mmCIF file of C-alpha atoms in Angstrom:
data_model
loop_
_atom_site.group_PDB
_atom_site.id
_atom_site.type_symbol
_atom_site.label_atom_id
_atom_site.label_comp_id
_atom_site.label_asym_id
_atom_site.label_seq_id
_atom_site.Cartn_x
_atom_site.Cartn_y
_atom_site.Cartn_z
ATOM 1 C CA UNK E 1 -60.945 -39.933 -24.949
ATOM 2 C CA UNK E 2 -58.436 -39.965 -22.258
ATOM 3 C CA UNK E 3 -57.626 -37.381 -19.806
ATOM 4 C CA UNK E 4 -53.888 -35.811 -20.200
ATOM 5 C CA UNK E 5 -51.864 -35.081 -16.989
ATOM 6 C CA UNK E 6 -52.527 -31.349 -17.201
ATOM 7 C CA UNK E 7 -56.181 -31.745 -17.318
ATOM 8 C CA UNK E 8 -56.410 -33.935 -14.166
ATOM 9 C CA UNK E 9 -54.692 -31.085 -12.546
ATOM 10 C CA UNK E 10 -56.732 -28.649 -13.150
ATOM 11 C CA UNK E 11 -59.840 -31.204 -12.693
ATOM 12 C CA UNK E 12 -58.281 -32.138 -9.129
ATOM 13 C CA UNK E 13 -57.206 -28.342 -8.377
ATOM 14 C CA UNK E 14 -60.786 -27.191 -9.482
ATOM 15 C CA UNK E 15 -62.529 -29.942 -7.295
ATOM 16 C CA UNK E 16 -60.951 -28.777 -4.187
ATOM 17 C CA UNK E 17 -61.638 -25.112 -4.775
ATOM 18 C CA UNK E 18 -65.319 -25.953 -5.302
ATOM 19 C CA UNK E 19 -65.293 -28.883 -2.490
ATOM 20 C CA UNK E 20 -62.609 -27.582 0.390
ATOM 21 C CA UNK E 21 -65.398 -25.854 3.360
ATOM 22 C CA UNK E 22 -62.410 -23.200 3.631
ATOM 23 C CA UNK E 23 -61.770 -22.179 -0.054
ATOM 24 C CA UNK E 24 -62.088 -18.751 -0.658
ATOM 25 C CA UNK E 25 -63.944 -19.767 -3.967
ATOM 26 C CA UNK E 26 -66.531 -22.019 -1.702
ATOM 27 C CA UNK E 27 -70.032 -21.274 -3.495
ATOM 28 C CA UNK E 28 -68.222 -19.015 -6.482
ATOM 29 C CA UNK E 29 -68.016 -22.159 -8.973
ATOM 30 C CA UNK E 30 -70.197 -24.259 -11.181
ATOM 31 C CA UNK E 31 -68.827 -27.242 -12.315
ATOM 32 C CA UNK E 32 -70.952 -28.734 -15.138
ATOM 33 C CA UNK E 33 -72.414 -25.508 -16.454
ATOM 34 C CA UNK E 34 -72.491 -22.021 -16.913
ATOM 35 C CA UNK E 35 -73.777 -20.123 -14.359
ATOM 36 C CA UNK E 36 -74.281 -16.379 -13.848
ATOM 37 C CA UNK E 37 -72.282 -15.080 -11.118
ATOM 38 C CA UNK E 38 -69.859 -17.982 -10.839
ATOM 39 C CA UNK E 39 -66.880 -19.155 -12.378
ATOM 40 C CA UNK E 40 -67.242 -21.939 -14.757
ATOM 41 C CA UNK E 41 -64.939 -24.778 -14.836
ATOM 42 C CA UNK E 42 -63.855 -23.515 -18.480
ATOM 43 C CA UNK E 43 -63.318 -20.068 -17.355
ATOM 44 C CA UNK E 44 -60.924 -21.817 -14.495
ATOM 45 C CA UNK E 45 -59.550 -24.282 -16.779
ATOM 46 C CA UNK E 46 -58.603 -21.149 -19.089
ATOM 47 C CA UNK E 47 -57.097 -19.080 -16.089
ATOM 48 C CA UNK E 48 -55.121 -21.568 -14.051
ATOM 49 C CA UNK E 49 -53.601 -23.679 -17.504
ATOM 50 C CA UNK E 50 -51.029 -21.058 -18.062
ATOM 51 C CA UNK E 51 -50.032 -20.948 -14.725
ATOM 52 C CA UNK E 52 -49.407 -25.156 -14.445
ATOM 53 C CA UNK E 53 -45.815 -24.769 -15.598
ATOM 54 C CA UNK E 54 -44.536 -22.721 -12.223
ATOM 55 C CA UNK E 55 -45.733 -25.552 -10.374
ATOM 56 C CA UNK E 56 -43.660 -28.481 -11.839
ATOM 57 C CA UNK E 57 -41.910 -29.899 -8.576
ATOM 58 C CA UNK E 58 -45.930 -29.126 -6.589
ATOM 59 C CA UNK E 59 -48.297 -32.058 -6.075
ATOM 60 C CA UNK E 60 -52.083 -30.872 -5.974
ATOM 61 C CA UNK E 61 -52.282 -29.726 -1.873
ATOM 62 C CA UNK E 62 -49.459 -27.534 -2.551
ATOM 63 C CA UNK E 63 -50.919 -25.851 -5.943
ATOM 64 C CA UNK E 64 -54.209 -25.051 -3.717
ATOM 65 C CA UNK E 65 -52.842 -23.761 -1.116
ATOM 66 C CA UNK E 66 -50.710 -21.607 -3.184
ATOM 67 C CA UNK E 67 -53.552 -20.338 -5.216
ATOM 68 C CA UNK E 68 -55.548 -20.518 -2.112
ATOM 69 C CA UNK E 69 -53.601 -17.995 0.038
ATOM 70 C CA UNK E 70 -53.486 -15.516 -3.051
ATOM 71 C CA UNK E 71 -57.178 -15.837 -3.575
ATOM 72 C CA UNK E 72 -57.665 -14.990 0.091
ATOM 73 C CA UNK E 73 -55.197 -11.676 -0.539
ATOM 74 C CA UNK E 74 -57.315 -10.568 -3.893
ATOM 75 C CA UNK E 75 -60.636 -10.605 -1.402
ATOM 76 C CA UNK E 76 -58.695 -8.737 1.335
ATOM 77 C CA UNK E 77 -57.802 -6.248 -1.327
ATOM 78 C CA UNK E 78 -61.329 -6.149 -3.573
ATOM 79 C CA UNK E 79 -63.503 -5.590 -0.039
ATOM 80 C CA UNK E 80 -61.296 -2.348 0.617
ATOM 81 C CA UNK E 81 -62.575 -1.215 -2.458
ATOM 82 C CA UNK E 82 -66.248 -2.811 -2.878
ATOM 83 C CA UNK E 83 -68.922 -4.269 -0.499
ATOM 84 C CA UNK E 84 -69.487 -7.176 -3.038
ATOM 85 C CA UNK E 85 -65.888 -8.692 -4.143
ATOM 86 C CA UNK E 86 -67.676 -11.787 -5.499
ATOM 87 C CA UNK E 87 -69.253 -9.909 -8.072
ATOM 88 C CA UNK E 88 -66.011 -8.861 -9.271
ATOM 89 C CA UNK E 89 -64.255 -11.793 -8.921
ATOM 90 C CA UNK E 90 -66.698 -14.104 -10.772
ATOM 91 C CA UNK E 91 -66.496 -11.739 -13.869
ATOM 92 C CA UNK E 92 -64.545 -14.207 -16.403
ATOM 93 C CA UNK E 93 -62.261 -11.477 -17.756
ATOM 94 C CA UNK E 94 -61.383 -10.001 -14.069
ATOM 95 C CA UNK E 95 -60.307 -13.826 -12.997
ATOM 96 C CA UNK E 96 -58.375 -14.952 -16.090
ATOM 97 C CA UNK E 97 -56.586 -11.322 -15.496
ATOM 98 C CA UNK E 98 -56.003 -11.859 -11.811
ATOM 99 C CA UNK E 99 -54.484 -15.308 -12.464
ATOM 100 C CA UNK E 100 -52.351 -13.733 -14.938
ATOM 101 C CA UNK E 101 -51.182 -11.874 -12.626
ATOM 102 C CA UNK E 102 -50.564 -14.375 -9.809
ATOM 103 C CA UNK E 103 -46.755 -15.397 -11.483
ATOM 104 C CA UNK E 104 -45.603 -11.704 -10.985
ATOM 105 C CA UNK E 105 -47.460 -11.483 -7.844
ATOM 106 C CA UNK E 106 -45.927 -15.215 -6.526
ATOM 107 C CA UNK E 107 -42.506 -14.344 -7.697
ATOM 108 C CA UNK E 108 -42.609 -10.982 -5.547
ATOM 109 C CA UNK E 109 -43.730 -12.901 -2.513
ATOM 110 C CA UNK E 110 -40.549 -15.325 -3.443
ATOM 111 C CA UNK E 111 -38.303 -12.863 -3.789
ATOM 112 C CA UNK E 112 -39.317 -11.153 -0.250
ATOM 113 C CA UNK E 113 -40.361 -13.876 1.782
ATOM 114 C CA UNK E 114 -38.293 -16.920 -0.089
ATOM 115 C CA UNK E 115 -41.052 -20.013 -0.266
ATOM 116 C CA UNK E 116 -44.213 -18.480 1.891
ATOM 117 C CA UNK E 117 -46.842 -18.465 0.241
ATOM 118 C CA UNK E 118 -49.380 -17.418 3.066
ATOM 119 C CA UNK E 119 -51.941 -14.664 1.996
ATOM 120 C CA UNK E 120 -50.591 -11.762 4.747
ATOM 121 C CA UNK E 121 -47.071 -11.825 2.121
ATOM 122 C CA UNK E 122 -49.403 -11.815 -0.970
ATOM 123 C CA UNK E 123 -50.928 -9.079 0.392
ATOM 124 C CA UNK E 124 -48.323 -6.984 0.958
ATOM 125 C CA UNK E 125 -46.900 -7.037 -2.675
ATOM 126 C CA UNK E 126 -50.728 -7.060 -4.222
ATOM 127 C CA UNK E 127 -51.596 -3.977 -1.426
ATOM 128 C CA UNK E 128 -49.732 -1.318 -4.234
ATOM 129 C CA UNK E 129 -52.174 -2.699 -7.277
ATOM 130 C CA UNK E 130 -54.971 -2.332 -4.576
ATOM 131 C CA UNK E 131 -54.155 0.986 -3.583
ATOM 132 C CA UNK E 132 -54.007 2.236 -7.275
ATOM 133 C CA UNK E 133 -56.796 0.766 -8.711
ATOM 134 C CA UNK E 134 -60.070 2.446 -10.126
ATOM 135 C CA UNK E 135 -63.214 0.200 -9.021
ATOM 136 C CA UNK E 136 -64.754 1.336 -12.270
ATOM 137 C CA UNK E 137 -62.317 -0.985 -14.334
ATOM 138 C CA UNK E 138 -63.017 -3.660 -12.450
ATOM 139 C CA UNK E 139 -67.111 -2.640 -12.397
ATOM 140 C CA UNK E 140 -66.438 -2.689 -17.072
ATOM 141 C CA UNK E 141 -63.361 -4.670 -17.413
ATOM 142 C CA UNK E 142 -64.046 -4.336 -21.134
ATOM 143 C CA UNK E 143 -63.672 -7.827 -23.293
ATOM 144 C CA UNK E 144 -59.649 -8.222 -22.954
ATOM 145 C CA UNK E 145 -58.166 -10.328 -19.643
ATOM 146 C CA UNK E 146 -54.532 -9.518 -21.331
ATOM 147 C CA UNK E 147 -55.406 -5.649 -21.517
ATOM 148 C CA UNK E 148 -56.867 -5.783 -17.862
ATOM 149 C CA UNK E 149 -53.772 -7.712 -16.050
ATOM 150 C CA UNK E 150 -51.219 -5.334 -18.172
ATOM 151 C CA UNK E 151 -53.285 -2.584 -16.379
ATOM 152 C CA UNK E 152 -53.048 -4.248 -12.569
ATOM 153 C CA UNK E 153 -49.753 -5.637 -13.483
ATOM 154 C CA UNK E 154 -48.467 -1.853 -14.476
ATOM 155 C CA UNK E 155 -50.333 -0.961 -10.724
ATOM 156 C CA UNK E 156 -48.392 -3.305 -8.943
ATOM 157 C CA UNK E 157 -44.940 -2.148 -9.651
ATOM 158 C CA UNK E 158 -43.513 -0.132 -6.641
ATOM 159 C CA UNK E 159 -40.644 2.567 -7.321
ATOM 160 C CA UNK E 160 -37.151 1.267 -6.902
ATOM 161 C CA UNK E 161 -35.178 3.321 -4.550
ATOM 162 C CA UNK E 162 -31.577 1.659 -2.833
#
């Protein structure tokens, strides 16, 4: 059985998040088997695979840096809502939802700040979502990551004025 380019990329990105001592997901990933309160490789791959197409000209390090900045901003927003953000983000439905919102968030960062995908820039575009989100929705996210990501995306929208 051979590994596709996409599978190799997902493996490399997962391994960076799992092994890098500065990773925002350090200690929260489970590379081999499903583990309670950890993100499995299967969940990670299912969440990140739809994003591969937006990273066509990026190498593994650039993908890791952009996603790492995003996760730092996510943790920052969650820390204002709960004392245990790790418990929220390691829920498979929430993790997949958060990753589904990444494309919209990255687009807004690019529109506002150019290609500067920093934690501060992600925090700024995610701020409306974290100001409006109901913590109960994150503690009991339901069974559909698409429903939750739609809810989160709608919270991210700001009123447009000229």
